[in-house]
PDB file of C-alpha atoms in Angstrom:
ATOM      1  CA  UNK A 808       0.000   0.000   0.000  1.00  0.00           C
ATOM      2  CA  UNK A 809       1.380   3.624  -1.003  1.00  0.00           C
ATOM      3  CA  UNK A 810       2.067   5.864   1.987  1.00  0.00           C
ATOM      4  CA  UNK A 811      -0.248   8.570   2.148  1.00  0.00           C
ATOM      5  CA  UNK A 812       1.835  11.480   2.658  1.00  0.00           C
ATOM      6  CA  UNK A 813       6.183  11.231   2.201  1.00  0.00           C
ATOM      7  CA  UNK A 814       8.812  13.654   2.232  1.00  0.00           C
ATOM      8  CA  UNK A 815       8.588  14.783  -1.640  1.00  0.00           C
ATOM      9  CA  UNK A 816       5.122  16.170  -1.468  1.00  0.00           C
ATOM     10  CA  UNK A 817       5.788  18.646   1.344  1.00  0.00           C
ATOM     11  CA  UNK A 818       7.092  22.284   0.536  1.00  0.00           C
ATOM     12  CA  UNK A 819       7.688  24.237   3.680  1.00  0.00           C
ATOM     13  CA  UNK A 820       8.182  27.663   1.458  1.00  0.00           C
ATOM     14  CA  UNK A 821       5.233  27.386  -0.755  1.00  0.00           C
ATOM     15  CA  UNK A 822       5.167  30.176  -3.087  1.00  0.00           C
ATOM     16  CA  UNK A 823       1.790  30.889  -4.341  1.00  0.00           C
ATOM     17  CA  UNK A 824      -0.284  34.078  -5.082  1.00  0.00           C
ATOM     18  CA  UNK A 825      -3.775  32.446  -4.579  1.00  0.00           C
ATOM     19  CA  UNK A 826      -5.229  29.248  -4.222  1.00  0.00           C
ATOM     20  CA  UNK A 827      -4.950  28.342  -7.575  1.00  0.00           C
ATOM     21  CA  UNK A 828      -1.363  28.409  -7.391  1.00  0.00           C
ATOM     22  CA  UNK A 829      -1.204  26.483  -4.453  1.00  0.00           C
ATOM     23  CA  UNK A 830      -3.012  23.791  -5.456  1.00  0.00           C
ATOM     24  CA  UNK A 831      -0.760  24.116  -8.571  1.00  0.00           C
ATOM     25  CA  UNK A 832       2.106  23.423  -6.878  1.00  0.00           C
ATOM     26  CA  UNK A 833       1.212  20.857  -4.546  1.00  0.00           C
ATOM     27  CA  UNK A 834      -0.359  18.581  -7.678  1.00  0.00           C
ATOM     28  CA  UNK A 835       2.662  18.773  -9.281  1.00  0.00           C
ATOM     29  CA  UNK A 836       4.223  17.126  -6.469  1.00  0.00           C
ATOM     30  CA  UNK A 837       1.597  14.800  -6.490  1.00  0.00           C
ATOM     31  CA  UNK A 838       2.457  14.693 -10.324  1.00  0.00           C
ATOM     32  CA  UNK A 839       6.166  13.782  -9.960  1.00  0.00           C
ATOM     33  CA  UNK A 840       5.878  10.911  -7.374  1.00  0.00           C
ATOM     34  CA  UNK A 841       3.292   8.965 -10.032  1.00  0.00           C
ATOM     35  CA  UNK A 842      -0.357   9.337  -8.092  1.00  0.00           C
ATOM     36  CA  UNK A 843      -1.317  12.093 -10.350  1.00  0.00           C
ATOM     37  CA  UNK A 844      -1.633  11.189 -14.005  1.00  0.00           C
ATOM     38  CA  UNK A 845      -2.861  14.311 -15.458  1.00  0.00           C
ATOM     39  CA  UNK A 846      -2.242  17.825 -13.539  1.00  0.00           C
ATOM     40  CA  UNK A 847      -4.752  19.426 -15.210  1.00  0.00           C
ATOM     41  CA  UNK A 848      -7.711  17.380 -15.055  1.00  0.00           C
ATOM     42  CA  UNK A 849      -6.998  16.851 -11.494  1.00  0.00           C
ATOM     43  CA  UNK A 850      -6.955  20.484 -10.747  1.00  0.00           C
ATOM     44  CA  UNK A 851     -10.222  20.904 -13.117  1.00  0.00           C
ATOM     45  CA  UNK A 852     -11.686  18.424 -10.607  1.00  0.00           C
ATOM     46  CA  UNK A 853     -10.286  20.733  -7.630  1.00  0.00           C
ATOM     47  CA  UNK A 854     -11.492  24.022  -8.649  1.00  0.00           C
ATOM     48  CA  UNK A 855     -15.178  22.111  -9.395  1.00  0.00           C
ATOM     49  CA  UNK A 856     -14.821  21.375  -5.687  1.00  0.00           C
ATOM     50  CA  UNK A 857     -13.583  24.552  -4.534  1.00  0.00           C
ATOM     51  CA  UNK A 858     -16.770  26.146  -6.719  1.00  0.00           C
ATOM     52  CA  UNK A 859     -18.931  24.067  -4.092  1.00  0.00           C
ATOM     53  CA  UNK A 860     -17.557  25.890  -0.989  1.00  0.00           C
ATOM     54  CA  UNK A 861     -14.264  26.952  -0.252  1.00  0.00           C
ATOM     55  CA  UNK A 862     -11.763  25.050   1.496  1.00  0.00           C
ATOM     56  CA  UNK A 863     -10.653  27.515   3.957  1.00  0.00           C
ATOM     57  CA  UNK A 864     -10.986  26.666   7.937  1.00  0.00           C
ATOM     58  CA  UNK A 865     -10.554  28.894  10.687  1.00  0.00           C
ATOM     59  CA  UNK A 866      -6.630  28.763  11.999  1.00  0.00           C
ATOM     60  CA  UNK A 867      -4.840  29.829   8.856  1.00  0.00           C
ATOM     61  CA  UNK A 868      -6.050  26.500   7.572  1.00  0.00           C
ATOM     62  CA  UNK A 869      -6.686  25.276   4.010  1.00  0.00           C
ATOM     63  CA  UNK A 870      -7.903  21.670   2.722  1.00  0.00           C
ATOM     64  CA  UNK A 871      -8.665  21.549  -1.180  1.00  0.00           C
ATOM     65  CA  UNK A 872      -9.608  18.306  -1.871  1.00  0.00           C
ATOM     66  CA  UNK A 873     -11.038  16.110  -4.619  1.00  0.00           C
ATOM     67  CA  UNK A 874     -11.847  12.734  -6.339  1.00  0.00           C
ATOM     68  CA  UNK A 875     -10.277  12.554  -9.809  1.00  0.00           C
ATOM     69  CA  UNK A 876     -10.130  10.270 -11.968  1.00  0.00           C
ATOM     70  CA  UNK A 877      -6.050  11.306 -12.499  1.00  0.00           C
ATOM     71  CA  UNK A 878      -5.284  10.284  -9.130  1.00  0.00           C
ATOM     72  CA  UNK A 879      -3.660   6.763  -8.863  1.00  0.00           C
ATOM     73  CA  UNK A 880      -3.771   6.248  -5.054  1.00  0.00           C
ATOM     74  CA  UNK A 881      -4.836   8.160  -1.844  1.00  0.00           C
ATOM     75  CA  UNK A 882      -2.076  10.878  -1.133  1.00  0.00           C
ATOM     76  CA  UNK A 883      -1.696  13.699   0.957  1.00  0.00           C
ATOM     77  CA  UNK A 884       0.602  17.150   0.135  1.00  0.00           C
ATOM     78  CA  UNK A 885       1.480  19.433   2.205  1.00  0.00           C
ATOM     79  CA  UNK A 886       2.371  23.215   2.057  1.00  0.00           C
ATOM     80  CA  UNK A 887       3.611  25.880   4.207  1.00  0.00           C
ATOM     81  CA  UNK A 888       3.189  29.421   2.987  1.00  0.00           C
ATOM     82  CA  UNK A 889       5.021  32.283   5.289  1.00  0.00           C
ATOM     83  CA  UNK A 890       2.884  34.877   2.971  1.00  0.00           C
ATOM     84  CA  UNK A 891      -0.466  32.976   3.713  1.00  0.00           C
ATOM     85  CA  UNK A 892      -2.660  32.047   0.798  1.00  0.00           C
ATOM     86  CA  UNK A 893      -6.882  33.264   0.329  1.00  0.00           C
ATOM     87  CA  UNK A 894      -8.964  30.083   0.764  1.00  0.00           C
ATOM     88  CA  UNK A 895     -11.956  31.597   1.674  1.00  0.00           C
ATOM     89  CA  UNK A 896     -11.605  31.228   4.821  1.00  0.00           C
ATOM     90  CA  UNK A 897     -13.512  34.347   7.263  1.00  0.00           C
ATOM     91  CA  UNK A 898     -10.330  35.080   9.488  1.00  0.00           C
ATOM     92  CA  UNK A 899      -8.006  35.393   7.087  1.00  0.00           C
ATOM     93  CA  UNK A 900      -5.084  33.258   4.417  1.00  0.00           C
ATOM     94  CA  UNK A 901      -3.971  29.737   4.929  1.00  0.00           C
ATOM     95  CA  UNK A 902      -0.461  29.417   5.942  1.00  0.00           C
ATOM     96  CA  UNK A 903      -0.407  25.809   6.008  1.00  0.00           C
ATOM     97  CA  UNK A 904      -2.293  24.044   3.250  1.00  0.00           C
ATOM     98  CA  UNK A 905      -3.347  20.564   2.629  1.00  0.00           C
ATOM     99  CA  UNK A 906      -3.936  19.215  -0.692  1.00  0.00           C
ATOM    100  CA  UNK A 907      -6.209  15.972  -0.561  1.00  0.00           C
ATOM    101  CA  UNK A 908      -6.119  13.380  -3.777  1.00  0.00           C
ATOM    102  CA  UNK A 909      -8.353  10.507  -3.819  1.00  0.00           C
ATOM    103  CA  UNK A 910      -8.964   7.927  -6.706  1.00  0.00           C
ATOM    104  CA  UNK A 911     -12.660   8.368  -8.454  1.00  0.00           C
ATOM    105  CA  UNK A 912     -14.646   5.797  -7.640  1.00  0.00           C
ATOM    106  CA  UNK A 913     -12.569   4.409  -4.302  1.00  0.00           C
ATOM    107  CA  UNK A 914     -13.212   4.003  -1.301  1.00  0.00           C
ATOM    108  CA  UNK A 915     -13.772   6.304   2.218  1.00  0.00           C
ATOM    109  CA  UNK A 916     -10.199   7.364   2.355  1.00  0.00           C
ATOM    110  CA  UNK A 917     -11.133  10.635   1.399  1.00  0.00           C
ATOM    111  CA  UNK A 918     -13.342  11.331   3.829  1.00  0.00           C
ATOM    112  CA  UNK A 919     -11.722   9.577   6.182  1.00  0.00           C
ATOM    113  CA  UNK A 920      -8.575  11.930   6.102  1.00  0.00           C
ATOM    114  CA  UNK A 921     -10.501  15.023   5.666  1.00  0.00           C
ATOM    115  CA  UNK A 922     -12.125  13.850   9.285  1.00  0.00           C
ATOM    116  CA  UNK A 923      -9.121  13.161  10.977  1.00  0.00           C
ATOM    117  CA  UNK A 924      -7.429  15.639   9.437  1.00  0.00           C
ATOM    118  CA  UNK A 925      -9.935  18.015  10.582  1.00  0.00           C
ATOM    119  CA  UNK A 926      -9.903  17.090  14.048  1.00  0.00           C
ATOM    120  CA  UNK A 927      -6.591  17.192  14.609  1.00  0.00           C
ATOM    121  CA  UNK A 928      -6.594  20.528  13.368  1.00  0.00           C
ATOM    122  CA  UNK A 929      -8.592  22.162  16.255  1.00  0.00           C
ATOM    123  CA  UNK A 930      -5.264  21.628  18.530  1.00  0.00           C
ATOM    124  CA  UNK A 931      -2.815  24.440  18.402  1.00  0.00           C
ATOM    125  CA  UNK A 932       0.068  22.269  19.562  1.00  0.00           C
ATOM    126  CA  UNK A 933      -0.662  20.305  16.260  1.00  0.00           C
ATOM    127  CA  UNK A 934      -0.886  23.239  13.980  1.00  0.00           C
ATOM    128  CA  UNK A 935       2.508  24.856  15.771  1.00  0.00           C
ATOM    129  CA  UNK A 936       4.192  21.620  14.880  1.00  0.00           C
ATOM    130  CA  UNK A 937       3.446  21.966  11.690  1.00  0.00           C
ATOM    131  CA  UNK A 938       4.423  25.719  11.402  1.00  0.00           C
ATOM    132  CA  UNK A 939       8.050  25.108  12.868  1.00  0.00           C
ATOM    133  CA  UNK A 940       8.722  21.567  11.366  1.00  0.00           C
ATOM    134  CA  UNK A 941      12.240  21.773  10.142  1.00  0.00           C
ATOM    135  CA  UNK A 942      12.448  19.314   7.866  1.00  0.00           C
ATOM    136  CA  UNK A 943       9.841  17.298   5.385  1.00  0.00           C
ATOM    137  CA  UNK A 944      10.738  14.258   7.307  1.00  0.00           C
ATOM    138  CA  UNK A 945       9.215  15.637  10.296  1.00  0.00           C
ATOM    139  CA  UNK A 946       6.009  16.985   8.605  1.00  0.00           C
ATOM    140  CA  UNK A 947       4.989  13.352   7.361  1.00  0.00           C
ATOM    141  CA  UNK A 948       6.413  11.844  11.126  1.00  0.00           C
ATOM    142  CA  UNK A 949       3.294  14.316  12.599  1.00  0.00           C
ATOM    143  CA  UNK A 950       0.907  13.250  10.318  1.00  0.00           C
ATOM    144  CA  UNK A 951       1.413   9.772  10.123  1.00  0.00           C
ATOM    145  CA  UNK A 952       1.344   9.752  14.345  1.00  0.00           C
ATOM    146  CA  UNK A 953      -0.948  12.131  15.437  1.00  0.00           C
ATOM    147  CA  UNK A 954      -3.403  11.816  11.749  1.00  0.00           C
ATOM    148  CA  UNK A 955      -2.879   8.207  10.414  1.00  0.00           C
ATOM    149  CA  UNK A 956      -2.447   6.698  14.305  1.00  0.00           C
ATOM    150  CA  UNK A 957       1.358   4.944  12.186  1.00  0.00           C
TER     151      UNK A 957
END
């Protein structure tokens, strides 16, 4: 089974001007490690989502998510952004960013990481972990303990 989240899809200086960009960036990881087949469509699929409701949450906080067709496995990116990027959110940008990618047609992962993703979120000792990780290595150590229970 692929890992959900590993050390190439996490960018602790994401550089991104909206959410658009973000997302842009974080597929592309996605894109590079094989469990995104087509950047575009994916993002297509993303933006429909985002057209929904946006995927800002209260904390500096954004999830974009999506089923796709393009994605080959359940995966998890990860961005930090010092500049903070405009997911919709009412207080404010997102300065760390979460890019969810789960196969059409499979399974509850998705929802299943958006959940515990989400309620892991509500602790600021989680969210300043994140913030001050100094390495990739020690984003996907956080999220694989205190999301994924690895």
């Amino acid at each position: 089974m692929t890992e959900l989240i590993t050390p190439d899809l996490v960018d602790l200086d994401l550089k991104a001007a909206d959410r658009h960009e973000a997302a842009r960036a974080l597929a592309a990881r996605l894109a590079a490690a094989g469990r995104v087949t087509d950047v575009e469509g994916f993002l297509a699929d993303v933006r429909a989502r985002e057209e929904q409701m946006p995927t800002g949450i209260e904390g500096g906080i954004g999830i974009p998510h999506a089923r796709s067709a393009h994605v080959t496995a359940p995966s998890l990116a990860f961005g930090r952004s010092a500049d903070g990027v405009d997911f919709g959110a009412a207080d404010g940008p997102a300065h760390l960013i979460f890019l969810i990618a789960a196969p059409e047609g499979g399974g509850p992962e998705h929802m299943t990481i958006l959940a515990a993703l989400a309620r892991r979120l509500v602790h600021e000792s989680f969210k300043r972990s994140l913030a001050t990780a100094p390495a990739p290595g020690a984003v996907v150590d956080l999220i694989n303990r205190e999301v994924i229970g690895t």
